GROMACS .gro file of C-alpha atoms in nm:
model
  201
    1UNK     CA    1  10.079 -12.507  -2.759
    2UNK     CA    2   9.881 -12.342  -3.059
    3UNK     CA    3  10.063 -12.581  -3.289
    4UNK     CA    4   9.977 -12.873  -3.095
    5UNK     CA    5   9.608 -12.770  -3.072
    6UNK     CA    6   9.601 -12.700  -3.459
    7UNK     CA    7   9.772 -13.046  -3.534
    8UNK     CA    8   9.540 -13.247  -3.296
    9UNK     CA    9   9.227 -13.065  -3.403
   10UNK     CA   10   9.305 -13.122  -3.763
   11UNK     CA   11   9.353 -13.499  -3.687
   12UNK     CA   12   9.063 -13.537  -3.462
   13UNK     CA   13   9.239 -13.792  -3.239
   14UNK     CA   14   9.311 -13.790  -2.880
   15UNK     CA   15   9.688 -13.741  -2.791
   16UNK     CA   16   9.806 -14.047  -2.583
   17UNK     CA   17  10.164 -14.068  -2.446
   18UNK     CA   18  10.298 -14.411  -2.464
   19UNK     CA   19  10.668 -14.375  -2.374
   20UNK     CA   20  10.964 -14.580  -2.181
   21UNK     CA   21  11.117 -14.391  -1.883
   22UNK     CA   22  11.415 -14.213  -2.027
   23UNK     CA   23  11.594 -14.100  -1.734
   24UNK     CA   24  11.478 -14.335  -1.478
   25UNK     CA   25  11.533 -14.731  -1.428
   26UNK     CA   26  11.272 -14.981  -1.411
   27UNK     CA   27  11.349 -15.105  -1.058
   28UNK     CA   28  11.344 -14.735  -0.955
   29UNK     CA   29  11.016 -14.696  -1.106
   30UNK     CA   30  10.881 -15.014  -0.959
   31UNK     CA   31  11.001 -14.913  -0.611
   32UNK     CA   32  10.927 -14.543  -0.611
   33UNK     CA   33  10.694 -14.463  -0.911
   34UNK     CA   34  10.774 -14.201  -1.172
   35UNK     CA   35  11.011 -13.937  -1.018
   36UNK     CA   36  11.090 -13.547  -1.064
   37UNK     CA   37  11.217 -13.464  -1.402
   38UNK     CA   38  11.077 -13.787  -1.551
   39UNK     CA   39  10.725 -13.688  -1.438
   40UNK     CA   40  10.771 -13.351  -1.603
   41UNK     CA   41  10.877 -13.515  -1.924
   42UNK     CA   42  10.616 -13.791  -1.896
   43UNK     CA   43  10.295 -13.604  -1.753
   44UNK     CA   44  10.324 -13.249  -1.720
   45UNK     CA   45  10.467 -13.113  -2.051
   46UNK     CA   46  10.247 -13.358  -2.250
   47UNK     CA   47   9.938 -13.244  -2.067
   48UNK     CA   48  10.015 -12.884  -2.167
   49UNK     CA   49   9.995 -12.993  -2.519
   50UNK     CA   50   9.678 -13.169  -2.474
   51UNK     CA   51   9.760 -13.538  -2.378
   52UNK     CA   52   9.458 -13.723  -2.230
   53UNK     CA   53   9.652 -14.036  -2.111
   54UNK     CA   54  10.010 -14.160  -2.019
   55UNK     CA   55  10.133 -14.500  -1.989
   56UNK     CA   56  10.492 -14.617  -1.889
   57UNK     CA   57  10.597 -14.871  -2.135
   58UNK     CA   58  10.944 -14.948  -1.995
   59UNK     CA   59  11.252 -14.779  -1.883
   60UNK     CA   60  11.629 -14.797  -1.845
   61UNK     CA   61  11.807 -15.130  -1.781
   62UNK     CA   62  12.162 -15.019  -1.746
   63UNK     CA   63  12.225 -14.814  -2.042
   64UNK     CA   64  11.956 -14.952  -2.265
   65UNK     CA   65  11.584 -14.892  -2.285
   66UNK     CA   66  11.367 -15.179  -2.220
   67UNK     CA   67  10.997 -15.250  -2.295
   68UNK     CA   68  10.785 -15.426  -2.037
   69UNK     CA   69  10.531 -15.651  -2.233
   70UNK     CA   70  10.272 -15.636  -1.952
   71UNK     CA   71  10.292 -15.246  -1.991
   72UNK     CA   72  10.246 -15.281  -2.365
   73UNK     CA   73   9.943 -15.491  -2.318
   74UNK     CA   74   9.816 -15.228  -2.069
   75UNK     CA   75   9.864 -14.947  -2.324
   76UNK     CA   76   9.675 -15.161  -2.600
   77UNK     CA   77   9.376 -15.211  -2.356
   78UNK     CA   78   9.375 -14.847  -2.273
   79UNK     CA   79   9.377 -14.724  -2.631
   80UNK     CA   80   9.097 -14.980  -2.690
   81UNK     CA   81   8.914 -14.831  -2.397
   82UNK     CA   82   8.934 -14.473  -2.559
   83UNK     CA   83   8.819 -14.606  -2.908
   84UNK     CA   84   8.523 -14.796  -2.755
   85UNK     CA   85   8.443 -14.470  -2.557
   86UNK     CA   86   8.467 -14.268  -2.875
   87UNK     CA   87   8.203 -14.490  -3.038
   88UNK     CA   88   7.963 -14.469  -2.736
   89UNK     CA   89   7.683 -14.216  -2.786
   90UNK     CA   90   7.742 -13.928  -2.539
   91UNK     CA   91   7.419 -14.012  -2.374
   92UNK     CA   92   7.554 -14.344  -2.251
   93UNK     CA   93   7.904 -14.224  -2.157
   94UNK     CA   94   7.970 -14.204  -1.764
   95UNK     CA   95   8.189 -13.927  -1.659
   96UNK     CA   96   8.334 -13.790  -1.332
   97UNK     CA   97   8.378 -13.423  -1.237
   98UNK     CA   98   8.624 -13.389  -0.977
   99UNK     CA   99   8.596 -13.074  -0.752
  100UNK     CA  100   8.884 -12.946  -0.558
  101UNK     CA  101   8.816 -12.969  -0.180
  102UNK     CA  102   9.175 -12.957   0.026
  103UNK     CA  103   9.233 -12.940   0.295
  104UNK     CA  104   8.909 -13.123   0.396
  105UNK     CA  105   8.663 -12.999   0.666
  106UNK     CA  106   8.766 -12.640   0.646
  107UNK     CA  107   8.534 -12.515   0.368
  108UNK     CA  108   8.772 -12.552   0.091
  109UNK     CA  109   8.529 -12.762  -0.140
  110UNK     CA  110   8.502 -12.581  -0.484
  111UNK     CA  111   8.779 -12.330  -0.410
  112UNK     CA  112   9.062 -12.271  -0.653
  113UNK     CA  113   9.295 -11.980  -0.691
  114UNK     CA  114   9.152 -11.729  -0.914
  115UNK     CA  115   8.881 -11.959  -1.058
  116UNK     CA  116   8.514 -11.931  -1.027
  117UNK     CA  117   8.439 -12.305  -0.976
  118UNK     CA  118   8.057 -12.273  -0.914
  119UNK     CA  119   8.015 -12.093  -1.235
  120UNK     CA  120   8.251 -12.323  -1.420
  121UNK     CA  121   8.067 -12.627  -1.300
  122UNK     CA  122   7.740 -12.473  -1.388
  123UNK     CA  123   7.872 -12.390  -1.744
  124UNK     CA  124   8.040 -12.722  -1.784
  125UNK     CA  125   7.713 -12.913  -1.709
  126UNK     CA  126   7.513 -12.694  -1.952
  127UNK     CA  127   7.769 -12.775  -2.219
  128UNK     CA  128   7.782 -13.135  -2.147
  129UNK     CA  129   7.390 -13.132  -2.190
  130UNK     CA  130   7.418 -12.936  -2.504
  131UNK     CA  131   7.651 -13.211  -2.642
  132UNK     CA  132   7.420 -13.484  -2.566
  133UNK     CA  133   7.540 -13.598  -2.234
  134UNK     CA  134   7.291 -13.699  -1.965
  135UNK     CA  135   7.328 -13.440  -1.673
  136UNK     CA  136   6.973 -13.508  -1.537
  137UNK     CA  137   6.758 -13.199  -1.532
  138UNK     CA  138   7.043 -12.962  -1.423
  139UNK     CA  139   7.054 -12.784  -1.769
  140UNK     CA  140   6.697 -12.724  -1.818
  141UNK     CA  141   6.610 -12.635  -1.447
  142UNK     CA  142   6.615 -12.268  -1.418
  143UNK     CA  143   6.661 -12.286  -1.044
  144UNK     CA  144   6.980 -12.495  -1.065
  145UNK     CA  145   7.318 -12.343  -0.987
  146UNK     CA  146   7.670 -12.434  -0.963
  147UNK     CA  147   7.662 -12.266  -0.624
  148UNK     CA  148   7.411 -12.502  -0.489
  149UNK     CA  149   7.598 -12.810  -0.621
  150UNK     CA  150   7.929 -12.677  -0.459
  151UNK     CA  151   7.733 -12.622  -0.124
  152UNK     CA  152   7.592 -12.973  -0.127
  153UNK     CA  153   7.936 -13.112  -0.218
  154UNK     CA  154   8.072 -12.925   0.094
  155UNK     CA  155   7.795 -13.080   0.306
  156UNK     CA  156   7.861 -13.436   0.191
  157UNK     CA  157   8.242 -13.361   0.254
  158UNK     CA  158   8.179 -13.307   0.622
  159UNK     CA  159   8.323 -13.577   0.867
  160UNK     CA  160   7.992 -13.588   1.055
  161UNK     CA  161   7.828 -13.659   0.718
  162UNK     CA  162   8.065 -13.911   0.590
  163UNK     CA  163   8.050 -14.120   0.907
  164UNK     CA  164   7.687 -14.163   0.896
  165UNK     CA  165   7.726 -14.339   0.536
  166UNK     CA  166   7.581 -14.309   0.189
  167UNK     CA  167   7.226 -14.427   0.293
  168UNK     CA  168   7.198 -14.100   0.518
  169UNK     CA  169   7.354 -13.842   0.249
  170UNK     CA  170   7.043 -13.754   0.067
  171UNK     CA  171   6.846 -13.714   0.403
  172UNK     CA  172   7.128 -13.475   0.526
  173UNK     CA  173   7.102 -13.274   0.201
  174UNK     CA  174   6.741 -13.255   0.237
  175UNK     CA  175   6.761 -13.133   0.597
  176UNK     CA  176   7.001 -12.849   0.510
  177UNK     CA  177   6.764 -12.740   0.214
  178UNK     CA  178   6.482 -12.705   0.474
  179UNK     CA  179   6.713 -12.507   0.712
  180UNK     CA  180   6.818 -12.284   0.409
  181UNK     CA  181   6.459 -12.241   0.344
  182UNK     CA  182   6.401 -12.122   0.693
  183UNK     CA  183   6.667 -11.857   0.678
  184UNK     CA  184   6.961 -12.052   0.862
  185UNK     CA  185   7.260 -11.838   0.792
  186UNK     CA  186   7.495 -12.121   0.857
  187UNK     CA  187   7.348 -12.287   0.536
  188UNK     CA  188   7.420 -12.159   0.171
  189UNK     CA  189   7.130 -11.958   0.075
  190UNK     CA  190   7.124 -12.093  -0.273
  191UNK     CA  191   6.987 -12.427  -0.128
  192UNK     CA  192   6.676 -12.240  -0.042
  193UNK     CA  193   6.581 -12.246  -0.424
  194UNK     CA  194   6.317 -12.518  -0.535
  195UNK     CA  195   6.492 -12.853  -0.532
  196UNK     CA  196   6.780 -12.680  -0.331
  197UNK     CA  197   6.883 -12.545  -0.682
  198UNK     CA  198   7.053 -12.888  -0.742
  199UNK     CA  199   6.869 -12.958  -1.063
  200UNK     CA  200   6.764 -13.307  -0.953
  201UNK     CA  201   7.118 -13.387  -0.864
   0.00000   0.00000   0.00000
C-alpha cells in the first residue's frame, strides 16, 4: 500500500481500473454481475491501493479474453468525466457524502464500528471548505456540529418523515429543533444549538 501511495502521489493522477474479467465469462457477468473472486480482483484489492473507479471491459469467451466495444466506450466516457472534474474549480464541484444507516429505522444512522462518524463528518466538511469546496456556512458556524448533522439525517430517515415527502422534510427538522430547545429528551440535544447546529445545511 505504501508503494502504491508513493507512486500515485508522485504521478498526481487518479488510479482507474479498466480490466476484462479474468475468471468469469461474459455470459455469467451479464446474467449475475461480477462474482466472488472476480470482485476481489476487480474492486477490493485495487481499492486498497487507492483505485477510485473500476470498469469491466470484457471477459472470457471460451478460453480467450474478449473486449466489449460498448464497455470500452463507457470507460472512455468515465475517464473524460474524471478529467473534466479535475478541471472544474472545487467551488463548482458537486459531491455526495454517504452516511451509513443500516438497518433503517432503528437509530443506526451515522454508526460504524469503531468510528466516530459525527466527528469525521465535521472534520471532512471543514477540510472541504479549506480546499475551496462550497459547504455552505457549516465550516464557519461555531454552532455547527457533526452530531447535529447525523441527528438530522436520522430524523429524515424515519419512515414517518419519508412518507410525508420531500416538501415536508425541512418543516419536520424545524419542529424537532424547537422540541430540542424546549428540552425534549427524545430529540438530540445538539439540535438545540442556534440553527440546530446544522451550519445552514
